Amino acid sequence: MIRQTGLTLSYKAAGSDIVIDASKDDRMVDLLLDFNARVDKILAGPFRGNIDFVHKTKDAFEVFVNKRANKSAEMLAKYTDLKMRSGSKTLSDSELEEMLDRVLALFRYTSGRWT
Amino acid sequence: MGLDIFRHKIIDEDQISQAITTALLASVEQERRGTNISRATLSSVLTLLASLSATCFSALFVSPFLEASVRFYQEEAASHTRSDSATKLGASQYLQHVVHRLTEEGERAESVLATQSGSSLKGSILHVVETEMIRNHVENLVKGLPEYVEAFAVVGNLPEGSAAQESDLSRLYTVLARVQLLDKLSASWYTYVEVYQSLG
């Protein structure tokens, strides 16, 4: 099901592509956040919150987020740092908090499987 | 008592009963192929048969109807999915066609027999459509997943209650839930989330 696209990969690229493609590093966290948000919307809507789909999604995230050892964790940390410094000037407290929550949700996948 | 005589003298005559069955099946097939028929006539005949006896109704209508329906939907599914078919449909069109047929068959069964026979008939015919068009073509339906997810990015952002809210993604889930094959969809979904790269 992997399709080669040629020169430019779409911003809508999923999973592994976001993490593996080094040219995307500066946008990695934004792409991951966007992808995570879209996935959540699909799980809640068309997939009716079906728990099996939620589990499969978590499994898939754990696999692809860890594809370049520690890279995503590093990018997430940098992103958080950046936002904390500049964000407090441009974002409201609740916006900042919401953004941190979303980043944290991604961060959790990078710890690997403990269960 | 009158009905008994009717049954013995008329229905039990093979030529007559066969003619009745043939006419009923032809009527349904015409409507499936898009020709208008007289629902009133169909309903009257079926109601009459159903009132005679369960065996009569089953032998003259239900069994031949379900058999003919299996063949009809087998052919229809094949014509819409075989790669060399002139009427082959894309994943999304096939999915929407399946939903259309399910609705149509359910509505017909309910409208021609407004009794317990009607809901039993509805269950049986929907089972035929589900088996021949969904269960036997799961791969065809599921392979549309990446395309439906891309399309959802548009639909999913429409305001709540908007007419176009019903997405193919949602239809796919509903259709597979009917035949207890959601595990096929969740497996495909896993693969999509993990590895899929979209077109630019």
Tab-separated table of N, CA and C in Angstrom, chain B residues 63-193:
chain	number	residue	atom	x	y	z
B	63	SER	N	-38.419	-19.049	-1.180
B	63	SER	CA	-37.246	-19.817	-1.637
B	63	SER	C	-36.789	-19.446	-3.031
B	64	PRO	N	-37.674	-19.456	-4.026
B	64	PRO	CA	-37.212	-19.064	-5.370
B	64	PRO	C	-36.707	-17.624	-5.404
B	65	PHE	N	-37.331	-16.756	-4.637
B	65	PHE	CA	-36.914	-15.353	-4.588
B	65	PHE	C	-35.491	-15.226	-4.061
B	66	LEU	N	-35.210	-15.904	-2.963
B	66	LEU	CA	-33.869	-15.802	-2.385
B	66	LEU	C	-32.819	-16.424	-3.305
B	67	GLU	N	-33.173	-17.556	-3.928
B	67	GLU	CA	-32.239	-18.192	-4.879
B	67	GLU	C	-31.925	-17.262	-6.030
B	68	ALA	N	-32.976	-16.679	-6.604
B	68	ALA	CA	-32.795	-15.777	-7.742
B	68	ALA	C	-32.005	-14.549	-7.308
B	69	SER	N	-32.223	-14.112	-6.084
B	69	SER	CA	-31.524	-12.930	-5.581
B	69	SER	C	-30.042	-13.202	-5.395
B	70	VAL	N	-29.716	-14.400	-4.934
B	70	VAL	CA	-28.297	-14.762	-4.788
B	70	VAL	C	-27.619	-14.659	-6.148
B	71	ARG	N	-28.264	-15.241	-7.178
B	71	ARG	CA	-27.675	-15.196	-8.523
B	71	ARG	C	-27.578	-13.749	-9.009
B	72	PHE	N	-28.636	-12.991	-8.810
B	72	PHE	CA	-28.646	-11.600	-9.265
B	72	PHE	C	-27.500	-10.818	-8.650
B	73	TYR	N	-27.337	-10.933	-7.339
B	73	TYR	CA	-26.300	-10.138	-6.671
B	73	TYR	C	-24.891	-10.661	-6.889
B	74	GLN	N	-24.791	-11.959	-7.139
B	74	GLN	CA	-23.475	-12.508	-7.491
B	74	GLN	C	-23.025	-11.887	-8.798
B	75	GLU	N	-23.915	-11.890	-9.773
B	75	GLU	CA	-23.593	-11.334	-11.090
B	75	GLU	C	-23.327	-9.849	-10.982
B	76	GLU	N	-24.167	-9.164	-10.248
B	76	GLU	CA	-24.010	-7.712	-10.137
B	76	GLU	C	-22.675	-7.355	-9.486
B	77	ALA	N	-22.341	-8.051	-8.417
B	77	ALA	CA	-21.071	-7.774	-7.748
B	77	ALA	C	-19.910	-8.045	-8.700
B	78	ALA	N	-19.983	-9.152	-9.432
B	78	ALA	CA	-18.916	-9.507	-10.371
B	78	ALA	C	-18.791	-8.444	-11.457
B	79	SER	N	-19.921	-8.003	-11.977
B	79	SER	CA	-19.863	-7.029	-13.068
B	79	SER	C	-19.276	-5.701	-12.605
B	80	HIS	N	-19.387	-5.413	-11.342
B	80	HIS	CA	-18.873	-4.128	-10.846
B	80	HIS	C	-17.472	-4.220	-10.287
B	81	THR	N	-16.949	-5.447	-10.151
B	81	THR	CA	-15.627	-5.568	-9.542
B	81	THR	C	-14.573	-6.218	-10.440
B	82	ARG	N	-14.998	-6.993	-11.419
B	82	ARG	CA	-14.018	-7.664	-12.286
B	82	ARG	C	-13.292	-6.631	-13.114
B	83	SER	N	-11.951	-6.773	-13.175
B	83	SER	CA	-11.145	-5.758	-13.840
B	83	SER	C	-11.455	-5.614	-15.320
B	84	ASP	N	-11.953	-6.687	-15.948
B	84	ASP	CA	-12.211	-6.603	-17.389
B	84	ASP	C	-13.666	-6.253	-17.691
B	85	SER	N	-14.413	-5.942	-16.638
B	85	SER	CA	-15.836	-5.682	-16.861
B	85	SER	C	-16.096	-4.266	-17.368
B	86	ALA	N	-17.044	-4.156	-18.280
B	86	ALA	CA	-17.398	-2.851	-18.846
B	86	ALA	C	-18.071	-1.969	-17.797
B	87	THR	N	-18.659	-2.607	-16.785
B	87	THR	CA	-19.372	-1.826	-15.770
B	87	THR	C	-18.633	-1.793	-14.447
B	88	LYS	N	-17.321	-1.981	-14.524
B	88	LYS	CA	-16.533	-1.967	-13.284
B	88	LYS	C	-16.628	-0.605	-12.600
B	89	LEU	N	-16.784	-0.637	-11.292
B	89	LEU	CA	-16.897	0.618	-10.539
B	89	LEU	C	-15.656	0.847	-9.687
B	90	GLY	N	-15.346	2.111	-9.459
B	90	GLY	CA	-14.256	2.446	-8.554
B	90	GLY	C	-14.688	2.108	-7.135
B	91	ALA	N	-13.716	2.103	-6.215
B	91	ALA	CA	-13.995	1.694	-4.838
B	91	ALA	C	-15.150	2.488	-4.220
B	92	SER	N	-15.100	3.798	-4.365
B	92	SER	CA	-16.123	4.643	-3.759
B	92	SER	C	-17.495	4.425	-4.388
B	93	GLN	N	-17.524	4.294	-5.721
B	93	GLN	CA	-18.805	4.080	-6.398
B	93	GLN	C	-19.410	2.748	-6.007
B	94	TYR	N	-18.559	1.711	-5.906
B	94	TYR	CA	-19.049	0.396	-5.525
B	94	TYR	C	-19.647	0.457	-4.126
B	95	LEU	N	-18.924	1.101	-3.218
B	95	LEU	CA	-19.381	1.230	-1.836
B	95	LEU	C	-20.746	1.912	-1.780
B	96	GLN	N	-20.875	3.008	-2.504
B	96	GLN	CA	-22.145	3.732	-2.494
B	96	GLN	C	-23.248	2.925	-3.151
B	97	HIS	N	-22.890	2.132	-4.152
B	97	HIS	CA	-23.870	1.282	-4.807
B	97	HIS	C	-24.380	0.212	-3.845
B	98	VAL	N	-23.479	-0.355	-3.057
B	98	VAL	CA	-23.858	-1.367	-2.060
B	98	VAL	C	-24.873	-0.780	-1.079
B	99	VAL	N	-24.569	0.407	-0.587
B	99	VAL	CA	-25.469	1.068	0.370
B	99	VAL	C	-26.835	1.299	-0.283
B	100	HIS	N	-26.799	1.723	-1.550
B	100	HIS	CA	-28.034	1.960	-2.292
B	100	HIS	C	-28.874	0.682	-2.394
B	101	ARG	N	-28.229	-0.436	-2.732
B	101	ARG	CA	-28.946	-1.707	-2.876
B	101	ARG	C	-29.528	-2.173	-1.541
B	102	LEU	N	-28.764	-2.011	-0.467
B	102	LEU	CA	-29.243	-2.415	0.857
B	102	LEU	C	-30.511	-1.638	1.209
B	103	THR	N	-30.473	-0.338	0.944
B	103	THR	CA	-31.624	0.513	1.245
B	103	THR	C	-32.824	0.098	0.406
B	104	GLU	N	-32.567	-0.083	-0.897
B	104	GLU	CA	-33.632	-0.445	-1.836
B	104	GLU	C	-34.300	-1.772	-1.469
B	105	GLU	N	-33.492	-2.785	-1.192
B	105	GLU	CA	-34.057	-4.106	-0.873
B	105	GLU	C	-34.839	-4.077	0.426
B	106	GLY	N	-34.305	-3.365	1.415
B	106	GLY	CA	-34.990	-3.259	2.703
B	106	GLY	C	-36.329	-2.563	2.559
B	107	GLU	N	-36.310	-1.493	1.793
B	107	GLU	CA	-37.530	-0.715	1.579
B	107	GLU	C	-38.569	-1.532	0.821
B	108	ARG	N	-38.146	-2.267	-0.210
B	108	ARG	CA	-39.083	-3.074	-0.989
B	108	ARG	C	-39.728	-4.142	-0.110
B	109	ALA	N	-38.908	-4.851	0.651
B	109	ALA	CA	-39.430	-5.932	1.503
B	109	ALA	C	-40.453	-5.387	2.493
B	110	GLU	N	-40.137	-4.236	3.075
B	110	GLU	CA	-41.058	-3.646	4.063
B	110	GLU	C	-42.346	-3.175	3.428
B	111	SER	N	-42.251	-2.647	2.218
B	111	SER	CA	-43.449	-2.058	1.621
B	111	SER	C	-44.387	-3.090	1.020
B	112	VAL	N	-43.866	-4.240	0.572
B	112	VAL	CA	-44.772	-5.205	-0.052
B	112	VAL	C	-45.422	-6.146	0.951
B	113	LEU	N	-44.826	-6.308	2.110
B	113	LEU	CA	-45.397	-7.201	3.118
B	113	LEU	C	-45.287	-6.540	4.478
B	114	ALA	N	-46.335	-5.826	4.853
B	114	ALA	CA	-46.261	-5.087	6.113
B	114	ALA	C	-46.614	-5.921	7.324
B	115	THR	N	-45.986	-7.072	7.469
B	115	THR	CA	-46.268	-7.929	8.622
B	115	THR	C	-44.977	-8.592	9.090
B	116	GLN	N	-45.136	-9.578	9.923
B	116	GLN	CA	-43.995	-10.343	10.402
B	116	GLN	C	-43.280	-11.011	9.229
B	117	SER	N	-44.075	-11.446	8.222
B	117	SER	CA	-43.463	-12.045	7.029
B	117	SER	C	-42.565	-11.026	6.356
B	118	GLY	N	-43.015	-9.776	6.415
B	118	GLY	CA	-42.252	-8.708	5.779
B	118	GLY	C	-40.902	-8.506	6.428
B	119	SER	N	-40.870	-8.468	7.753
B	119	SER	CA	-39.569	-8.223	8.390
B	119	SER	C	-38.667	-9.439	8.300
B	120	SER	N	-39.265	-10.625	8.257
B	120	SER	CA	-38.447	-11.822	8.092
B	120	SER	C	-37.855	-11.846	6.693
B	121	LEU	N	-38.676	-11.440	5.721
B	121	LEU	CA	-38.209	-11.390	4.337
B	121	LEU	C	-37.105	-10.358	4.197
B	122	LYS	N	-37.297	-9.233	4.863
B	122	LYS	CA	-36.304	-8.162	4.809
B	122	LYS	C	-34.969	-8.668	5.332
B	123	GLY	N	-35.006	-9.351	6.476
B	123	GLY	CA	-33.775	-9.899	7.040
B	123	GLY	C	-33.086	-10.841	6.074
B	124	SER	N	-33.869	-11.704	5.447
B	124	SER	CA	-33.285	-12.695	4.532
B	124	SER	C	-32.678	-12.061	3.304
B	125	ILE	N	-33.375	-11.104	2.706
B	125	ILE	CA	-32.845	-10.516	1.472
B	125	ILE	C	-31.639	-9.629	1.763
B	126	LEU	N	-31.653	-8.941	2.894
B	126	LEU	CA	-30.491	-8.118	3.235
B	126	LEU	C	-29.277	-9.004	3.466
B	127	HIS	N	-29.516	-10.179	4.050
B	127	HIS	CA	-28.418	-11.120	4.264
B	127	HIS	C	-27.803	-11.523	2.927
B	128	VAL	N	-28.643	-11.709	1.905
B	128	VAL	CA	-28.140	-12.070	0.568
B	128	VAL	C	-27.253	-10.958	0.020
B	129	VAL	N	-27.741	-9.732	0.090
B	129	VAL	CA	-26.964	-8.597	-0.426
B	129	VAL	C	-25.650	-8.464	0.344
B	130	GLU	N	-25.739	-8.576	1.654
B	130	GLU	CA	-24.533	-8.463	2.483
B	130	GLU	C	-23.500	-9.522	2.118
B	131	THR	N	-23.957	-10.749	1.907
B	131	THR	CA	-23.031	-11.829	1.571
B	131	THR	C	-22.438	-11.629	0.186
B	132	GLU	N	-23.288	-11.431	-0.809
B	132	GLU	CA	-22.810	-11.389	-2.187
B	132	GLU	C	-22.052	-10.117	-2.543
B	133	MET	N	-22.443	-9.002	-1.912
B	133	MET	CA	-21.790	-7.746	-2.307
B	133	MET	C	-20.725	-7.273	-1.326
B	134	ILE	N	-20.841	-7.672	-0.064
B	134	ILE	CA	-19.875	-7.197	0.920
B	134	ILE	C	-18.909	-8.298	1.311
B	135	ARG	N	-19.463	-9.318	1.954
B	135	ARG	CA	-18.607	-10.393	2.473
B	135	ARG	C	-17.708	-10.995	1.393
B	136	ASN	N	-18.255	-11.206	0.204
B	136	ASN	CA	-17.456	-11.833	-0.852
B	136	ASN	C	-16.560	-10.867	-1.604
B	137	HIS	N	-16.574	-9.606	-1.220
B	137	HIS	CA	-15.744	-8.615	-1.906
B	137	HIS	C	-15.086	-7.657	-0.923
B	138	VAL	N	-14.745	-8.179	0.238
B	138	VAL	CA	-14.171	-7.329	1.280
B	138	VAL	C	-12.919	-6.602	0.795
B	139	GLU	N	-12.038	-7.331	0.116
B	139	GLU	CA	-10.773	-6.725	-0.326
B	139	GLU	C	-11.039	-5.499	-1.182
B	140	ASN	N	-11.983	-5.629	-2.110
B	140	ASN	CA	-12.326	-4.502	-2.991
B	140	ASN	C	-12.797	-3.302	-2.209
B	141	LEU	N	-13.574	-3.554	-1.185
B	141	LEU	CA	-14.109	-2.446	-0.391
B	141	LEU	C	-13.004	-1.796	0.433
B	142	VAL	N	-12.192	-2.620	1.072
B	142	VAL	CA	-11.183	-2.096	1.978
B	142	VAL	C	-10.054	-1.361	1.248
B	143	LYS	N	-9.784	-1.747	-0.001
B	143	LYS	CA	-8.660	-1.114	-0.694
B	143	LYS	C	-8.928	0.359	-0.974
B	144	GLY	N	-10.171	0.785	-0.816
B	144	GLY	CA	-10.499	2.192	-0.997
B	144	GLY	C	-10.116	3.054	0.206
B	145	LEU	N	-9.630	2.428	1.279
B	145	LEU	CA	-9.369	3.147	2.532
B	145	LEU	C	-8.520	4.416	2.390
B	146	PRO	N	-7.348	4.360	1.725
B	146	PRO	CA	-6.540	5.584	1.629
B	146	PRO	C	-7.304	6.715	0.955
B	147	GLU	N	-8.008	6.387	-0.107
B	147	GLU	CA	-8.794	7.378	-0.846
B	147	GLU	C	-9.898	7.970	0.037
B	148	TYR	N	-10.528	7.132	0.864
B	148	TYR	CA	-11.592	7.631	1.726
B	148	TYR	C	-11.038	8.534	2.823
B	149	VAL	N	-9.833	8.197	3.324
B	149	VAL	CA	-9.243	9.021	4.375
B	149	VAL	C	-8.917	10.401	3.809
B	150	GLU	N	-8.359	10.444	2.602
B	150	GLU	CA	-8.062	11.733	1.971
B	150	GLU	C	-9.337	12.549	1.791
B	151	ALA	N	-10.386	11.885	1.328
B	151	ALA	CA	-11.666	12.568	1.105
B	151	ALA	C	-12.247	13.045	2.423
B	152	PHE	N	-12.025	12.300	3.476
B	152	PHE	CA	-12.562	12.672	4.781
B	152	PHE	C	-11.955	13.967	5.276
B	153	ALA	N	-10.713	14.214	4.894
B	153	ALA	CA	-10.063	15.445	5.328
B	153	ALA	C	-10.896	16.647	4.900
B	154	VAL	N	-11.616	16.496	3.788
B	154	VAL	CA	-12.475	17.573	3.310
B	154	VAL	C	-13.825	17.528	4.033
B	155	VAL	N	-14.475	16.366	3.943
B	155	VAL	CA	-15.802	16.198	4.548
B	155	VAL	C	-15.773	16.423	6.051
B	156	GLY	N	-14.726	15.905	6.689
B	156	GLY	CA	-14.638	15.974	8.142
B	156	GLY	C	-14.543	17.381	8.678
B	157	ASN	N	-14.234	18.315	7.790
B	157	ASN	CA	-14.115	19.695	8.250
B	157	ASN	C	-15.351	20.513	7.952
B	158	LEU	N	-16.374	19.868	7.434
B	158	LEU	CA	-17.616	20.586	7.162
B	158	LEU	C	-18.370	20.774	8.474
B	159	PRO	N	-19.208	21.782	8.526
B	159	PRO	CA	-19.964	22.026	9.759
B	159	PRO	C	-20.872	20.847	10.096
B	160	GLU	N	-21.082	20.616	11.374
B	160	GLU	CA	-21.941	19.520	11.839
B	160	GLU	C	-23.309	19.591	11.186
B	161	GLY	N	-23.844	18.424	10.825
B	161	GLY	CA	-25.186	18.387	10.276
B	161	GLY	C	-25.240	18.753	8.802
B	162	SER	N	-24.090	19.076	8.237
B	162	SER	CA	-24.080	19.408	6.810
B	162	SER	C	-24.464	18.169	5.998
B	163	ALA	N	-25.138	18.391	4.904
B	163	ALA	CA	-25.656	17.286	4.094
B	163	ALA	C	-24.574	16.342	3.596
B	164	ALA	N	-23.398	16.875	3.336
B	164	ALA	CA	-22.344	16.019	2.803
B	164	ALA	C	-21.538	15.336	3.905
B	165	GLN	N	-22.015	15.419	5.141
B	165	GLN	CA	-21.267	14.856	6.268
B	165	GLN	C	-21.033	13.356	6.148
B	166	GLU	N	-21.972	12.661	5.545
B	166	GLU	CA	-21.815	11.210	5.418
B	166	GLU	C	-20.623	10.928	4.524
B	167	SER	N	-19.594	10.346	5.082
B	167	SER	CA	-18.390	10.114	4.303
B	167	SER	C	-18.298	8.657	3.885
B	168	ASP	N	-17.507	8.406	2.845
B	168	ASP	CA	-17.272	7.029	2.413
B	168	ASP	C	-16.637	6.225	3.534
B	169	LEU	N	-15.804	6.910	4.305
B	169	LEU	CA	-15.134	6.242	5.416
B	169	LEU	C	-16.172	5.701	6.398
B	170	SER	N	-17.164	6.525	6.660
B	170	SER	CA	-18.233	6.129	7.564
B	170	SER	C	-19.064	4.997	6.979
B	171	ARG	N	-19.333	5.089	5.674
B	171	ARG	CA	-20.105	4.036	5.003
B	171	ARG	C	-19.350	2.717	5.054
B	172	LEU	N	-18.038	2.798	4.829
B	172	LEU	CA	-17.227	1.583	4.827
B	172	LEU	C	-17.319	0.883	6.177
B	173	TYR	N	-17.222	1.677	7.240
B	173	TYR	CA	-17.307	1.118	8.592
B	173	TYR	C	-18.662	0.448	8.797
B	174	THR	N	-19.731	1.155	8.451
B	174	THR	CA	-21.088	0.629	8.638
B	174	THR	C	-21.285	-0.677	7.899
B	175	VAL	N	-20.844	-0.685	6.642
B	175	VAL	CA	-21.044	-1.838	5.787
B	175	VAL	C	-20.277	-3.069	6.302
B	176	LEU	N	-19.065	-2.858	6.777
B	176	LEU	CA	-18.283	-3.978	7.295
B	176	LEU	C	-18.764	-4.421	8.674
B	177	ALA	N	-19.319	-3.481	9.434
B	177	ALA	CA	-19.869	-3.836	10.745
B	177	ALA	C	-21.050	-4.796	10.561
B	178	ARG	N	-21.819	-4.603	9.487
B	178	ARG	CA	-22.981	-5.451	9.225
B	178	ARG	C	-22.608	-6.917	9.061
B	179	VAL	N	-21.411	-7.168	8.503
B	179	VAL	CA	-21.019	-8.556	8.251
B	179	VAL	C	-19.921	-9.018	9.202
B	180	GLN	N	-19.755	-8.294	10.305
B	180	GLN	CA	-18.752	-8.669	11.309
B	180	GLN	C	-17.356	-8.836	10.730
B	181	LEU	N	-16.983	-7.934	9.840
B	181	LEU	CA	-15.640	-8.006	9.274
B	181	LEU	C	-14.858	-6.730	9.560
B	182	LEU	N	-15.122	-6.103	10.692
B	182	LEU	CA	-14.393	-4.888	11.054
B	182	LEU	C	-12.910	-5.152	11.282
B	183	ASP	N	-12.572	-6.420	11.597
B	183	ASP	CA	-11.159	-6.713	11.819
B	183	ASP	C	-10.353	-6.509	10.533
B	184	LYS	N	-10.963	-6.741	9.379
B	184	LYS	CA	-10.271	-6.507	8.103
B	184	LYS	C	-9.969	-5.014	7.971
B	185	LEU	N	-10.952	-4.210	8.381
B	185	LEU	CA	-10.788	-2.762	8.264
B	185	LEU	C	-9.749	-2.255	9.254
B	186	SER	N	-9.782	-2.752	10.480
B	186	SER	CA	-8.825	-2.252	11.465
B	186	SER	C	-7.404	-2.653	11.084
B	187	ALA	N	-7.239	-3.815	10.449
B	187	ALA	CA	-5.905	-4.236	10.005
B	187	ALA	C	-5.396	-3.304	8.903
B	188	SER	N	-6.277	-2.978	7.962
B	188	SER	CA	-5.914	-2.054	6.885
B	188	SER	C	-5.605	-0.677	7.445
B	189	TRP	N	-6.388	-0.271	8.420
B	189	TRP	CA	-6.200	1.039	9.065
B	189	TRP	C	-4.830	1.107	9.727
B	190	TYR	N	-4.456	0.028	10.407
B	190	TYR	CA	-3.145	-0.026	11.062
B	190	TYR	C	-2.051	0.215	10.023
B	191	THR	N	-2.133	-0.517	8.919
B	191	THR	CA	-1.136	-0.378	7.859
B	191	THR	C	-1.113	1.050	7.328
B	192	TYR	N	-2.283	1.618	7.131
B	192	TYR	CA	-2.370	2.983	6.633
B	192	TYR	C	-1.670	3.954	7.576
B	193	VAL	N	-2.020	3.893	8.845
B	193	VAL	CA	-1.463	4.844	9.812
B	193	VAL	C	0.051	4.715	9.872
